[in-house]
């Protein structure tokens, strides 16, 4: 068996194991979905009328703000779901079975690849669920073509991959599940201070760079552009660059941590 | 030490004195704490080898190095003919490891754990199902197969652990403290399992802090202390390393005590407790000689005790404090040397103190 097909086979075995975990114990995944759904409902129904003034749609009200909000909420959903990945990787590493895997003649990276692919699939499932809530309360993507949809799906996958690798690195660096959960909070904290809720230019001047120069804002702007036809500009390339950089960072970080468990 | 190499495939024809595992000068340190200080091992194929030692002696570290889980700082080792540093995957393909902490996935069922192993050994689906079902039945887990492994008892988890290790039919099995924390019944089941493995021709390296376990299972025993092997040999050879076989006679009547002390030669007297101690190997012939003399003198002891040196004596003599092989009769710090007499149930420890009160 070639080393590639060995890798694919072992990684898919590990993926099945992770999906089995997720299916058997869905409570964590579902709990993590509560945050984006609650934020969505809170901002649409509680603050919606007030917030719509801030996005400059001239009193279009709640439905316009819903359209503005959904893309950011979808990205926040990904951030929240990957916290679960950090926790499950960290929990997994404390289990004896990882030591068993390390002494077996299997593809070395398969454990992590299984986690990553499983996490990306979970992110996409979460995005679909939260997106369905958005549609149920009235979100419509006006004028998005098939190409836009494909690109949007591609962007969401890319963000999921990038955040998952970072989360895996966090999970591997955390001695306990609690620590992993704490260390991974920026993944759901950063989208809160991006352009998810209000445009960057509506923020105080000193705060604008914080929102501007972080990975979520370009991704939010790009997704908004793809779904709603707003101007994307350089945000598209910026979002892809962030994703590639974070993926690479997370990958090498995770690999180093996994190969040297003693330094944990 | 001559280095023999075992072919990666199953050894053909008869029992050859091949080594399944050889190690030379293995060293490992964490920071400035030396954990292994030059370990040499030669484990013949098809035998059971026990690493015996107190907590912190380096048993687990040795197993972790030989099973490619961690790397050594110095020295070299071959497992199943593969160098652990140069060809770790060759080693991994030939071994099975059951660690000290249960290596099962608690979130999925016993059966799913087994099928996971079958998939990772790239068995065809049907073969995988068959092997899983067979092993679950062999280890009495068929009934629990559909339950999450986290709900298993300690003994069941350990059995599942070994069953998972056997999925790939390894030729060499490492068992790190396979019975620690098990109740007496589970412990005996585990012993039976290990014996059955050996009868299949598998080589077993086990670590234990229980002397009776090493005595019971192992062909050869290495006593590990402070990262060094302080003694190695069969249980009998180790027992011969230290003196200590004797017969004790206890009296309540001082006159009888003095009479016996005169009638018997070469006795150690303990006048305050009215106890006589006679060096003896505990054989029937020597016992009869002692009893004959007492009969001839018309003396009856109130209590007669035969003490043969067991591995406890060896253990305490060899692992007392600083290593280096200097035999001492008693361990100065009993906290460092777990008392195997605390083992779960005296009835279940046949190799235990052979001290019989008559």
Short mmCIF file of C-alpha atoms in Angstrom, two decimals, chain A residues 1-3 5-7 9-11 13-14 98-111, chain B residues 67-68 82 87-97 116-123 165 168 170:
data_model
loop_
_atom_site.label_atom_id
_atom_site.label_comp_id
_atom_site.label_asym_id
_atom_site.label_seq_id
_atom_site.Cartn_x
_atom_site.Cartn_y
_atom_site.Cartn_z
CA UNK A 1 0.00 0.00 0.00
CA UNK A 2 1.39 3.36 -0.94
CA UNK A 3 1.97 5.84 1.82
CA UNK A 5 -3.46 5.50 0.41
CA UNK A 6 -2.27 4.39 3.86
CA UNK A 7 -2.65 7.96 5.07
CA UNK A 9 -7.25 4.98 4.95
CA UNK A 10 -5.98 5.63 8.48
CA UNK A 11 -7.24 9.20 8.48
CA UNK A 13 -10.71 5.48 10.15
CA UNK A 14 -9.88 8.22 12.64
CA UNK A 98 -3.54 8.03 21.87
CA UNK A 99 -0.47 6.28 23.31
CA UNK A 100 -1.75 3.09 21.70
CA UNK A 101 -2.08 4.84 18.33
CA UNK A 102 1.48 6.11 18.64
CA UNK A 103 2.80 2.57 19.05
CA UNK A 104 0.93 1.26 16.02
CA UNK A 105 2.19 1.15 12.46
CA UNK A 106 -0.33 3.69 11.24
CA UNK A 107 0.04 7.01 9.47
CA UNK A 108 1.39 9.35 12.09
CA UNK A 109 -0.74 12.33 11.23
CA UNK A 110 -3.97 10.37 10.90
CA UNK A 111 -5.14 11.16 14.44
CA UNK B 67 7.58 0.40 22.17
CA UNK B 68 8.77 3.56 20.31
CA UNK B 82 14.26 -3.71 14.01
CA UNK B 87 12.99 1.64 11.97
CA UNK B 88 10.24 2.51 14.44
CA UNK B 89 7.50 1.46 12.03
CA UNK B 90 9.10 -1.98 11.70
CA UNK B 91 8.98 -2.27 15.47
CA UNK B 92 5.40 -1.01 15.63
CA UNK B 93 4.22 -3.58 13.09
CA UNK B 94 5.50 -6.41 15.28
CA UNK B 95 4.42 -5.31 18.73
CA UNK B 96 1.31 -4.81 20.79
CA UNK B 97 1.26 -2.51 23.77
CA UNK B 116 -11.34 0.48 15.16
CA UNK B 117 -8.24 -1.66 15.78
CA UNK B 118 -9.19 -3.97 12.90
CA UNK B 119 -9.48 -0.96 10.57
CA UNK B 120 -6.14 0.42 11.72
CA UNK B 121 -4.54 -2.97 11.01
CA UNK B 122 -6.11 -2.78 7.55
CA UNK B 123 -7.99 -6.02 7.93
CA UNK B 165 -3.71 -5.31 21.49
CA UNK B 168 -2.99 -7.32 14.90
CA UNK B 170 1.58 -9.11 17.48
#
